Amino acid sequence: MGGHGYESGRLNLPFVGIPTFAKSPYIADWSQIEADAAILGAPFDMGTQFRPGARFGPRAVRDASTLFSFGHAGAYDHEDDATYLGPEVRIVDLGDADIIHTDTEKSHANIESGVRAILQAGALPVVIGGDHSVNIPCIRAFDEVCASGGPIHVLQIDAHLDFVDERHGVRHGHGNPMRRAAERDYVTGLTQLGIRNVSSTAKEGYESARAMGSDILSVRQVRALGREGVLARIPTGARLYITIDIDGFCPSIAPGTGTPSHGGFLYYEVLEILQGVAFAHEIVGIDLVEVAPDYDPSGSTQILAAQLLLNFLGFVFHARAHRATKIRL
Amino acid sequence: MGGHGYESGRLNLPFVGIPTFAKSPYIADWSQIEADAAILGAPFDMGTQFRPGARFGPRAVRDASTLFSFGHAGAYDHEDDATYLGPEVRIVDLGDADIIHTDTEKSHANIESGVRAILQAGALPVVIGGDHSVNIPCIRAFDEVCASGGPIHVLQIDAHLDFVDERHGVRHGHGNPMRRAAERDYVTGLTQLGIRNVSSTAKEGYESARAMGSDILSVRQVRALGREGVLARIPTGARLYITIDIDGFCPSIAPGTGTPSHGGFLYYEVLEILQGVAFAHEIVGIDLVEVAPDYDPSGSTQILAAQLLLNFLGFVFHARAHRATKIRL
Amino acid sequence: MGGHGYESGRLNLPFVGIPTFAKSPYIADWSQIEADAAILGAPFDMGTQFRPGARFGPRAVRDASTLFSFGHAGAYDHEDDATYLGPEVRIVDLGDADIIHTDTEKSHANIESGVRAILQAGALPVVIGGDHSVNIPCIRAFDEVCASGGPIHVLQIDAHLDFVDERHGVRHGHGNPMRRAAERDYVTGLTQLGIRNVSSTAKEGYESARAMGSDILSVRQVRALGREGVLARIPTGARLYITIDIDGFCPSIAPGTGTPSHGGFLYYEVLEILQGVAFAHEIVGIDLVEVAPDYDPSGSTQILAAQLLLNFLGFVFHARAHRATKIRL
Amino acid sequence: MGGHGYESGRLNLPFVGIPTFAKSPYIADWSQIEADAAILGAPFDMGTQFRPGARFGPRAVRDASTLFSFGHAGAYDHEDDATYLGPEVRIVDLGDADIIHTDTEKSHANIESGVRAILQAGALPVVIGGDHSVNIPCIRAFDEVCASGGPIHVLQIDAHLDFVDERHGVRHGHGNPMRRAAERDYVTGLTQLGIRNVSSTAKEGYESARAMGSDILSVRQVRALGREGVLARIPTGARLYITIDIDGFCPSIAPGTGTPSHGGFLYYEVLEILQGVAFAHEIVGIDLVEVAPDYDPSGSTQILAAQLLLNFLGFVFHARAHRATKIRL
Amino acid sequence: MGGHGYESGRLNLPFVGIPTFAKSPYIADWSQIEADAAILGAPFDMGTQFRPGARFGPRAVRDASTLFSFGHAGAYDHEDDATYLGPEVRIVDLGDADIIHTDTEKSHANIESGVRAILQAGALPVVIGGDHSVNIPCIRAFDEVCASGGPIHVLQIDAHLDFVDERHGVRHGHGNPMRRAAERDYVTGLTQLGIRNVSSTAKEGYESARAMGSDILSVRQVRALGREGVLARIPTGARLYITIDIDGFCPSIAPGTGTPSHGGFLYYEVLEILQGVAFAHEIVGIDLVEVAPDYDPSGSTQILAAQLLLNFLGFVFHARAHRATKIRL
Amino acid sequence: MGGHGYESGRLNLPFVGIPTFAKSPYIADWSQIEADAAILGAPFDMGTQFRPGARFGPRAVRDASTLFSFGHAGAYDHEDDATYLGPEVRIVDLGDADIIHTDTEKSHANIESGVRAILQAGALPVVIGGDHSVNIPCIRAFDEVCASGGPIHVLQIDAHLDFVDERHGVRHGHGNPMRRAAERDYVTGLTQLGIRNVSSTAKEGYESARAMGSDILSVRQVRALGREGVLARIPTGARLYITIDIDGFCPSIAPGTGTPSHGGFLYYEVLEILQGVAFAHEIVGIDLVEVAPDYDPSGSTQILAAQLLLNFLGFVFHARAHRATKIRL
């Protein structure tokens, strides 16, 4: 479903062809992953507390990703004077984890299996949700690689703290994942950016989060610190897992989500932080969640998600290739 | 939130006021229900297999119901030369059953409690879903009243048979409710109207349904039989529970639903059957499910649901009042 | 804005050009109307009782009318083997009556002035609403032509009777026009088709209407009578004013309106009645109201309005041209 | 409809329950208001000059407010380290003022009555429009409380000056309210923020406004002054009435309005000014107008309105409680 | 991307997985087609004369087709008591023909190549448009198979005749395909169903069509003839190519198209004709065109297209398997 | 269609009347243009590579322009204390260039003819697209006026470089216009602002552009330079042609376009640059392209386009009138 360039037979315009992520090859057999990065859809939204629909996030983000798949031999960025995601970077699309309606536990288990398969293949897992609860099985899947490779730090972009321990018996909804992550012994801490306004986490949640190693910054606090100030607060050398809730962004560019919150990040604010961590840290996993496309008829939200993921992946693999060299950020 | 007429202080146009169902009084204390019919929202949609969003069904149907609440002393129908739902019919709105995200069992239990409260108060339960799985706790709540008052027959309007026993462990999703109903010893049988096209029920499901007492008719079969022919197939004297999946209707008038299926019923086809059963049978319970308003920006789907429910309630209480008299249908 | 054919310089596809009605010439000076039919927009919607937005009806119907303006020398209909609206029929577009927000009386007066100007020019007035209250000034404008040319009968296509006399002081809202018309001494009576379901008119309104000369038929009653049966009930030889509320149609094809009501007419049911009256009666005026385009993102509603008006105008002028001849309907 | 917390029986997720404002109790009897703040809907939009639909503003803002009603004992804000709107703040919802279609005067009178009732009960009136003309009866209702309590100053957030005196006889449309306010002897002046671009007010309007005591600042001028600079221009000690036209905001976050104007305020720009005045001034009344939800299918506009109102109310009552203490803004 | 059943590892709900048509396997190498039917997308819409957007038809129909892909071993239809499209029917998805913007000729040539590849593989070509001009290369591709296997007859479902020869030099737009088909010596004639109302074809076009072998029937004429009457007019034994313009259907169920025309077919009217021809004729090719999904936010149009295609394919292969047996239609 | 003021007969609210651009007079005879600026629609979108629909750009921008046409004698801007576009500025609307579907060359030729007619009349051409390929015929039309009046410099606002020479034979799609412009000997160079992210132009395109005289700046680079810094890079005294691709703006305010790209300009960033060049340069032509209204149900995008064009035109003619005077920018 991809790989053709202008010189080969097809022009392959964005609206043409089966919409796998960035028109990358689809791999049905998860025991045969040979790639640098593997996309896994996690279309689960039973953990939502307001508007559902994130189950269509994977399809929407894949569709939108084709806009950025013009068939070049990589994507040239004139600001960085760099060509990202050239043919040397192998991206594959695994399709989606199997979801069992009414059954959170089984659905999460299937997501976990997918991430484990990617990690075992040595590829970077890139999970597209689904609601933020899909982060729970993603983090769970890291136990083995962390046992051998060392612990991880979680960098979260989000409007909400998502640090509820348990309420009415719920421990695996989209208000709980960061608490679940913090409980893992191979998670050394969290950097939580964009947190603002009233949410499902009460004061006790903030106190618990800080007690368990969280650094919590609002959008305004991030702006006051500046990109370098924020980057400096992430532990040096930490291996990073990045979890991006699209509602961390301003509803002006990400209205297609379940629980929008005004006052969020603009595009470059997040992109530049991601570019920073891509060059300064090893990125071990990524998830992007809460795109609910039916609330955004303009399609801007999924275009944001796809544009962000493709640029971030470009930074990650560019940095890996040039790790030894001093790089202009 | 209602009850005012033109002669009293307010004109009370449809777009004015808090949208309880038909602007009926809201009853927060479910131990204090004094009414002929009580509306209960069941905003649960974790049982869906395609598009979610039926959790917003109760709010959408309530909103739409205000269009038919002009503040008259009842609703005059010139075709029947009858005034329905005059001040002698007491309708109340109980709000919604509490929903616990990620937890089907607890959510269903809360719905069941609400229906039990209505039945204990001697009112007619009218449940607005939510997906079709909410029918499961509704039917469960009838065990006691059936123990004393006798069994019930279920009349279903639907595109899908919803008769899956179990698949991947799922027994309480929106493909299972009619099977669950048929298993109850106080359910004598089902009349399933509108069933068409491929769905989540395989051939075995149809065979099981028939074996367990179902009469299954497609839209075309209903049309071929005619209204009287269909009415004649419902067991005489049966006490009826009515479950209406909005996708039983044609997507032309009900696009706002999770799993639309072309070839469905038009408005009067269903209305006239409901008018028929209202006059020929005791109606013991009603649910209307699968209105997912965000898929219908025109609002037609919820207007259909509200128009249908209000007319049906009019027929039910008109018939109760005139049961002894011969009535022109 | 029109008049070009294939042989002249322009292909003039529907999406090209300024959207006057059917791309007809715009006449800014209402004292210089030389035409067989003149279109007047009446973008007034302060008379609505639920969803507003009919003020954008004129623009939407004009836009949609361009779909049927392929630049032919008339529109060939293969079913009738007739070419309608050839170059011999002169249609002009007068733009809109001036609307004064917050002021119903002045706005109505401006609409009335426009219709008077058309009538004085001897053209057929075709008014596009706006809500149904704009019918009030339209009918008022007929006093002089009726004084000389004789009275008129009103044929209404509508879901609602619109026969409220006065409520809370309101006499010129969209629930009042048919009562206002019936009060005119030059209106001999009304034929009201499509009336159904509960509406803003109570039982007394129906009784008053019948007492003042109305023949009221529901959609089902129209279907039972058949087209010929309905046509036979309209007084022979009556000069007809036609008022079409788009909500007379089924919401499946006309969701873009303020107060949709399920169970309405389908396209050919109305078209064939209009074709019938066009051949059997003199048509003296037309209004089409209650298109509220923002509730129908598909645009079907305004396409229906434009398709209906253009076909009806074709019938009217075809019949005028062949009045002496026996015509196949 | 509210008040439950996690420890009580219900989880009460945002999508569950009757949507009164913030799920506060509904008070049908306006002579029995016991509250700190009372919400009144004013669903009147006959004063609009472009897109109508603000009549659905009250319902939309109430719906959106449920997103911020997670059932906590107040809303914790980690940036302020404060818990706002705890159980000590009593908010009630009065439903809507009665609207009479076609009749601006009566509709405005009903709104005025509602605000008078709130003021007589000693509660803070919070009116949700409706178009900006609803500010006229709101201000009118303050004559008595100002007679006893002293005059007020009006702080307006808006794209448009709304200072037209009279045009074509219109004095109570949505282009007139600030002129009407300035005419009141108990209004000492206006601070008009966000005014930009061409609007319905001509040059003479600006001159009149300044002559009658207005301080007019554009978005860019507000930015140049900074929050403190703006706050300093509001008369020290003035009792403030706040009127927020949602079109004061950028269409990126508030597209759902009748007359959008690009170049508007972003979220925090307004929030921080409101936080400032809440701590420095007595707030005597609030209205938020011109939310026309049908133009924003994403729902962002009404979420903005609800988020802003709830935060502002939090600041107002927090400041009242701590008026004597020095507070970190 | 498909083939799993309930007993294998995955539940594979409709919203899960890469949306190839009916989740069938994607075949990138068109020289390796081993299938009974092959889906080819033809996302070309430069031939449209009103609303574009049919280029997203293939993706939309594929997405919608997943709703009917519940992972059963075939689709059971209780009305026919038949299981369609069991594992013995091999369907593959070839992705899309390459489209060259601004270049109609090259784009059409690429579509033609795809159809030729399918025909050479002995599979049934099923082309999803794109606008109706894509039928031109489809028919062109049949020259060789017709040279050996005999001529074909074209059965068209459409609102428009599409029989314009040339206008302003345009010969390959969406108003020309049936004329182009009729010119082919291996096309023996056309049956054109659903043709109605004014369109881009003038009277001369109808005359030419009839002269070149067309049988033209309007929707009302089809209804008057009945299904059997229509089927009887198709030449006995003719090998049929089916071209379905979605605007042949009523806008109530197919609003998502470029040039909607009211008065179209309902679902079963077309389905039953297709079922009839599937059993009575050899079906050699299918195209379904003019689905422009962005005009139908409800998704009904693409669901109609997918439901129709899947049912029709079921009939075709069921009939092939049972050709020798007398079948109940 | 315009020109009336408050003192004349009509209030002429924005929603009233035929939507020519700013309700300016429509001129059907292009040999009779007497105006300072002439609007030409170029509804061509066959050059698009992702979402089409820009063919409805001209109608949408004209509709939106009526919001800013309150009938004043010019538009007063309180920030500039200036009245723009008073009656001394004559704007006319020429309607649209004729578009020939499937034929890029002829369609472009018709656009070119329209621009030539405007230039011959001595008016400022203002072309509303359509996709960005319509810039190609616009620039072509300047050969004669440049031969006499001297060369031009092109100022582009855009997300994409649009500098592809040829690919698969395509030379006149929406990815090619700036290359085509640069090839003209009467184009001295380009200033390309807003260029960002991956697009259809590869690295070679950037190199070619710079070699052919382009100054390329991203959004962030423009912000870093500041308005004055950017203005200083445009050659002093250059006669400017301005081409504005609406996707140069942030999708938050311009989602209604074919290929949105996050990280774009906000309103004042572009407005202030345009105000700067209006005062410092002679503006010889303007096009605004890629508004695809059906992707923005809120209408914000076309409102942005109209607001920008009207303000820019105000600046241009204000500067022309006061060229000799020192002006506050």
mmCIF file of N, CA and C in Angstrom, chain A residues 48-51 167-168 170 195-203 206 210 216-221 223 250-252 255 259-263 295 297, chain D residues 6 8-11 13-15 63 66-68 70 72 75-79 81 83 252-253 267-268 271-272 275 297-301 303-304 307 311:
data_model
loop_
_atom_site.group_PDB
_atom_site.id
_atom_site.type_symbol
_atom_site.label_atom_id
_atom_site.label_comp_id
_atom_site.label_asym_id
_atom_site.label_seq_id
_atom_site.Cartn_x
_atom_site.Cartn_y
_atom_site.Cartn_z
ATOM 1 N N THR A 48 -14.755 6.052 28.356
ATOM 2 C CA THR A 48 -15.045 7.493 28.305
ATOM 3 C C THR A 48 -16.138 7.904 29.280
ATOM 4 N N GLN A 49 -16.039 9.162 29.725
ATOM 5 C CA GLN A 49 -16.993 9.688 30.705
ATOM 6 C C GLN A 49 -17.918 10.761 30.131
ATOM 7 N N PHE A 50 -17.675 11.153 28.864
ATOM 8 C CA PHE A 50 -18.595 12.116 28.254
ATOM 9 C C PHE A 50 -18.907 11.640 26.833
ATOM 10 N N ARG A 51 -18.331 12.212 25.811
ATOM 11 C CA ARG A 51 -18.669 11.839 24.444
ATOM 12 C C ARG A 51 -17.823 10.653 23.976
ATOM 13 N N ARG A 167 -12.950 4.705 41.644
ATOM 14 C CA ARG A 167 -14.191 5.375 41.984
ATOM 15 C C ARG A 167 -15.334 4.507 41.496
ATOM 16 N N HIS A 168 -16.223 4.174 42.396
ATOM 17 C CA HIS A 168 -17.335 3.272 42.057
ATOM 18 C C HIS A 168 -16.801 1.980 41.436
ATOM 19 N N VAL A 170 -14.312 1.657 39.451
ATOM 20 C CA VAL A 170 -13.645 1.826 38.157
ATOM 21 C C VAL A 170 -12.163 2.116 38.360
ATOM 22 N N ILE A 195 -2.037 20.240 31.879
ATOM 23 C CA ILE A 195 -3.113 19.969 32.835
ATOM 24 C C ILE A 195 -3.757 21.285 33.259
ATOM 25 N N ARG A 196 -5.087 21.336 33.149
ATOM 26 C CA ARG A 196 -5.753 22.623 33.404
ATOM 27 C C ARG A 196 -7.207 22.396 33.769
ATOM 28 N N ASN A 197 -7.742 23.392 34.414
ATOM 29 C CA ASN A 197 -9.173 23.479 34.665
ATOM 30 C C ASN A 197 -9.674 22.300 35.504
ATOM 31 N N VAL A 198 -10.925 22.366 35.861
ATOM 32 C CA VAL A 198 -11.535 21.292 36.616
ATOM 33 C C VAL A 198 -11.596 20.024 35.769
ATOM 34 N N SER A 199 -11.388 18.886 36.385
ATOM 35 C CA SER A 199 -11.461 17.629 35.644
ATOM 36 C C SER A 199 -11.947 16.549 36.588
ATOM 37 N N SER A 200 -11.806 15.318 36.159
ATOM 38 C CA SER A 200 -12.306 14.234 36.999
ATOM 39 C C SER A 200 -11.365 13.903 38.145
ATOM 40 N N THR A 201 -10.206 14.548 38.163
ATOM 41 C CA THR A 201 -9.288 14.312 39.279
ATOM 42 C C THR A 201 -9.476 15.400 40.336
ATOM 43 N N ALA A 202 -9.724 14.996 41.552
ATOM 44 C CA ALA A 202 -9.891 15.943 42.658
ATOM 45 C C ALA A 202 -8.520 16.284 43.260
ATOM 46 N N LYS A 203 -8.544 17.159 44.272
ATOM 47 C CA LYS A 203 -7.282 17.633 44.848
ATOM 48 C C LYS A 203 -6.404 16.479 45.310
ATOM 49 N N TYR A 206 -4.078 15.110 42.711
ATOM 50 C CA TYR A 206 -2.859 15.893 42.466
ATOM 51 C C TYR A 206 -1.813 15.597 43.525
ATOM 52 N N ARG A 210 1.863 13.892 42.800
ATOM 53 C CA ARG A 210 3.159 14.479 43.165
ATOM 54 C C ARG A 210 3.917 13.542 44.101
ATOM 55 N N ILE A 216 3.791 18.274 37.446
ATOM 56 C CA ILE A 216 2.548 18.706 36.808
ATOM 57 C C ILE A 216 2.665 20.160 36.392
ATOM 58 N N LEU A 217 2.441 20.423 35.116
ATOM 59 C CA LEU A 217 2.519 21.790 34.608
ATOM 60 C C LEU A 217 1.297 22.103 33.763
ATOM 61 N N SER A 218 0.723 23.256 33.999
ATOM 62 C CA SER A 218 -0.389 23.701 33.167
ATOM 63 C C SER A 218 0.143 24.288 31.862
ATOM 64 N N VAL A 219 -0.763 24.592 30.963
ATOM 65 C CA VAL A 219 -0.374 25.228 29.705
ATOM 66 C C VAL A 219 0.318 26.559 29.980
ATOM 67 N N ARG A 220 -0.267 27.338 30.869
ATOM 68 C CA ARG A 220 0.352 28.630 31.151
ATOM 69 C C ARG A 220 1.705 28.475 31.816
ATOM 70 N N GLN A 221 1.832 27.457 32.664
ATOM 71 C CA GLN A 221 3.128 27.228 33.297
ATOM 72 C C GLN A 221 4.168 26.774 32.272
ATOM 73 N N ARG A 223 4.161 27.638 29.161
ATOM 74 C CA ARG A 223 4.523 28.839 28.400
ATOM 75 C C ARG A 223 5.476 29.733 29.179
ATOM 76 N N CYS A 250 -5.670 22.843 22.262
ATOM 77 C CA CYS A 250 -6.791 23.776 22.256
ATOM 78 C C CYS A 250 -7.922 23.211 21.395
ATOM 79 N N PRO A 251 -9.160 23.329 21.862
ATOM 80 C CA PRO A 251 -10.281 22.882 21.028
ATOM 81 C C PRO A 251 -10.345 23.583 19.667
ATOM 82 N N SER A 252 -9.651 24.678 19.502
ATOM 83 C CA SER A 252 -9.670 25.349 18.197
ATOM 84 C C SER A 252 -9.064 24.474 17.118
ATOM 85 N N PRO A 255 -11.166 19.940 18.123
ATOM 86 C CA PRO A 255 -12.518 19.813 18.685
ATOM 87 C C PRO A 255 -13.049 18.383 18.683
ATOM 88 N N THR A 259 -13.801 15.052 25.667
ATOM 89 C CA THR A 259 -13.910 16.009 26.767
ATOM 90 C C THR A 259 -13.007 17.207 26.503
ATOM 91 N N PRO A 260 -13.409 18.060 25.558
ATOM 92 C CA PRO A 260 -12.567 19.209 25.219
ATOM 93 C C PRO A 260 -12.424 20.147 26.404
ATOM 94 N N SER A 261 -11.320 20.826 26.459
ATOM 95 C CA SER A 261 -11.068 21.802 27.521
ATOM 96 C C SER A 261 -10.367 22.994 26.895
ATOM 97 N N HIS A 262 -10.982 24.156 27.034
ATOM 98 C CA HIS A 262 -10.394 25.349 26.423
ATOM 99 C C HIS A 262 -9.097 25.730 27.126
ATOM 100 N N GLY A 263 -8.280 26.449 26.396
ATOM 101 C CA GLY A 263 -7.012 26.903 26.949
ATOM 102 C C GLY A 263 -5.854 25.955 26.697
ATOM 103 N N TYR A 295 -17.037 14.267 16.005
ATOM 104 C CA TYR A 295 -17.327 15.577 16.570
ATOM 105 C C TYR A 295 -16.618 16.708 15.824
ATOM 106 N N PRO A 297 -16.469 17.712 12.010
ATOM 107 C CA PRO A 297 -16.728 17.484 10.583
ATOM 108 C C PRO A 297 -15.684 18.095 9.656
ATOM 109 N N TYR D 6 -19.192 11.508 45.114
ATOM 110 C CA TYR D 6 -18.764 10.129 44.879
ATOM 111 C C TYR D 6 -19.178 9.217 46.003
ATOM 112 N N SER D 8 -21.735 9.360 47.859
ATOM 113 C CA SER D 8 -23.154 9.034 47.902
ATOM 114 C C SER D 8 -23.438 8.024 46.809
ATOM 115 N N GLY D 9 -24.659 7.855 46.495
ATOM 116 C CA GLY D 9 -25.041 6.739 45.649
ATOM 117 C C GLY D 9 -24.615 6.775 44.204
ATOM 118 N N ARG D 10 -24.354 7.943 43.652
ATOM 119 C CA ARG D 10 -24.241 7.991 42.207
ATOM 120 C C ARG D 10 -22.873 8.485 41.744
ATOM 121 N N LEU D 11 -22.406 7.925 40.628
ATOM 122 C CA LEU D 11 -21.188 8.415 39.996
ATOM 123 C C LEU D 11 -21.526 9.679 39.206
ATOM 124 N N LEU D 13 -21.945 10.624 35.942
ATOM 125 C CA LEU D 13 -21.059 11.075 34.866
ATOM 126 C C LEU D 13 -21.697 12.237 34.114
ATOM 127 N N PRO D 14 -20.883 13.012 33.420
ATOM 128 C CA PRO D 14 -21.421 14.209 32.765
ATOM 129 C C PRO D 14 -22.594 13.939 31.838
ATOM 130 N N PHE D 15 -22.589 12.801 31.132
ATOM 131 C CA PHE D 15 -23.655 12.582 30.146
ATOM 132 C C PHE D 15 -24.940 12.046 30.779
ATOM 133 N N ASP D 63 -26.383 21.999 28.627
ATOM 134 C CA ASP D 63 -25.840 20.694 28.252
ATOM 135 C C ASP D 63 -24.325 20.654 28.454
ATOM 136 N N THR D 66 -22.663 20.301 31.927
ATOM 137 C CA THR D 66 -22.593 19.010 32.631
ATOM 138 C C THR D 66 -21.215 18.379 32.494
ATOM 139 N N LEU D 67 -20.461 18.775 31.465
ATOM 140 C CA LEU D 67 -19.096 18.246 31.308
ATOM 141 C C LEU D 67 -18.234 18.617 32.498
ATOM 142 N N PHE D 68 -18.584 19.735 33.134
ATOM 143 C CA PHE D 68 -17.767 20.221 34.245
ATOM 144 C C PHE D 68 -18.424 19.921 35.585
ATOM 145 N N PHE D 70 -18.531 16.934 37.614
ATOM 146 C CA PHE D 70 -18.135 15.564 37.914
ATOM 147 C C PHE D 70 -18.582 15.096 39.295
ATOM 148 N N HIS D 72 -17.743 16.279 42.201
ATOM 149 C CA HIS D 72 -16.821 16.506 43.313
ATOM 150 C C HIS D 72 -17.463 17.456 44.320
ATOM 151 N N ALA D 75 -14.678 22.223 42.667
ATOM 152 C CA ALA D 75 -13.760 22.008 41.557
ATOM 153 C C ALA D 75 -12.378 22.483 41.946
ATOM 154 N N TYR D 76 -11.435 21.554 41.989
ATOM 155 C CA TYR D 76 -10.081 21.911 42.386
ATOM 156 C C TYR D 76 -9.309 22.428 41.179
ATOM 157 N N ASP D 77 -8.656 23.575 41.328
ATOM 158 C CA ASP D 77 -7.826 24.139 40.275
ATOM 159 C C ASP D 77 -6.384 24.125 40.751
ATOM 160 N N HIS D 78 -5.556 23.303 40.097
ATOM 161 C CA HIS D 78 -4.187 23.133 40.620
ATOM 162 C C HIS D 78 -3.342 24.380 40.397
ATOM 163 N N GLU D 79 -3.690 25.197 39.404
ATOM 164 C CA GLU D 79 -2.889 26.402 39.200
ATOM 165 C C GLU D 79 -3.111 27.406 40.331
ATOM 166 N N ASP D 81 -4.393 26.431 43.221
ATOM 167 C CA ASP D 81 -4.459 25.641 44.446
ATOM 168 C C ASP D 81 -5.698 26.030 45.263
ATOM 169 N N THR D 83 -10.137 25.370 45.648
ATOM 170 C CA THR D 83 -11.324 24.588 45.301
ATOM 171 C C THR D 83 -12.493 25.542 45.170
ATOM 172 N N SER D 252 -12.209 30.751 16.207
ATOM 173 C CA SER D 252 -11.568 29.438 16.325
ATOM 174 C C SER D 252 -12.114 28.656 17.500
ATOM 175 N N ILE D 253 -12.538 29.355 18.550
ATOM 176 C CA ILE D 253 -13.092 28.672 19.711
ATOM 177 C C ILE D 253 -14.565 28.984 19.917
ATOM 178 N N TYR D 267 -9.014 32.183 25.078
ATOM 179 C CA TYR D 267 -9.653 31.830 26.349
ATOM 180 C C TYR D 267 -9.055 32.544 27.560
ATOM 181 N N TYR D 268 -7.753 32.410 27.744
ATOM 182 C CA TYR D 268 -7.169 32.932 28.979
ATOM 183 C C TYR D 268 -7.184 34.457 29.029
ATOM 184 N N LEU D 271 -10.522 35.045 30.536
ATOM 185 C CA LEU D 271 -10.620 34.437 31.864
ATOM 186 C C LEU D 271 -9.833 35.236 32.895
ATOM 187 N N GLU D 272 -8.656 35.661 32.516
ATOM 188 C CA GLU D 272 -7.806 36.366 33.485
ATOM 189 C C GLU D 272 -8.352 37.756 33.810
ATOM 190 N N GLN D 275 -11.132 36.981 36.182
ATOM 191 C CA GLN D 275 -10.591 36.650 37.500
ATOM 192 C C GLN D 275 -10.166 37.926 38.233
ATOM 193 N N PRO D 297 -21.068 22.326 15.090
ATOM 194 C CA PRO D 297 -21.346 20.907 15.365
ATOM 195 C C PRO D 297 -20.357 20.275 16.327
ATOM 196 N N SER D 298 -19.204 20.898 16.546
ATOM 197 C CA SER D 298 -18.242 20.321 17.489
ATOM 198 C C SER D 298 -18.641 20.583 18.930
ATOM 199 N N GLY D 299 -19.490 21.576 19.132
ATOM 200 C CA GLY D 299 -19.891 21.901 20.493
ATOM 201 C C GLY D 299 -18.903 22.754 21.245
ATOM 202 N N SER D 300 -17.830 23.183 20.606
ATOM 203 C CA SER D 300 -16.805 23.946 21.330
ATOM 204 C C SER D 300 -17.343 25.249 21.904
ATOM 205 N N THR D 301 -18.238 25.896 21.174
ATOM 206 C CA THR D 301 -18.704 27.214 21.601
ATOM 207 C C THR D 301 -19.442 27.135 22.933
ATOM 208 N N ILE D 303 -19.238 24.759 25.085
ATOM 209 C CA ILE D 303 -18.294 24.321 26.114
ATOM 210 C C ILE D 303 -17.500 25.523 26.612
ATOM 211 N N LEU D 304 -17.104 26.398 25.709
ATOM 212 C CA LEU D 304 -16.420 27.620 26.116
ATOM 213 C C LEU D 304 -17.301 28.443 27.054
ATOM 214 N N GLN D 307 -17.607 26.615 30.425
ATOM 215 C CA GLN D 307 -16.335 26.607 31.152
ATOM 216 C C GLN D 307 -16.031 27.995 31.709
ATOM 217 N N ASN D 311 -16.040 28.892 35.762
ATOM 218 C CA ASN D 311 -14.818 29.416 36.365
ATOM 219 C C ASN D 311 -15.051 30.807 36.943
#
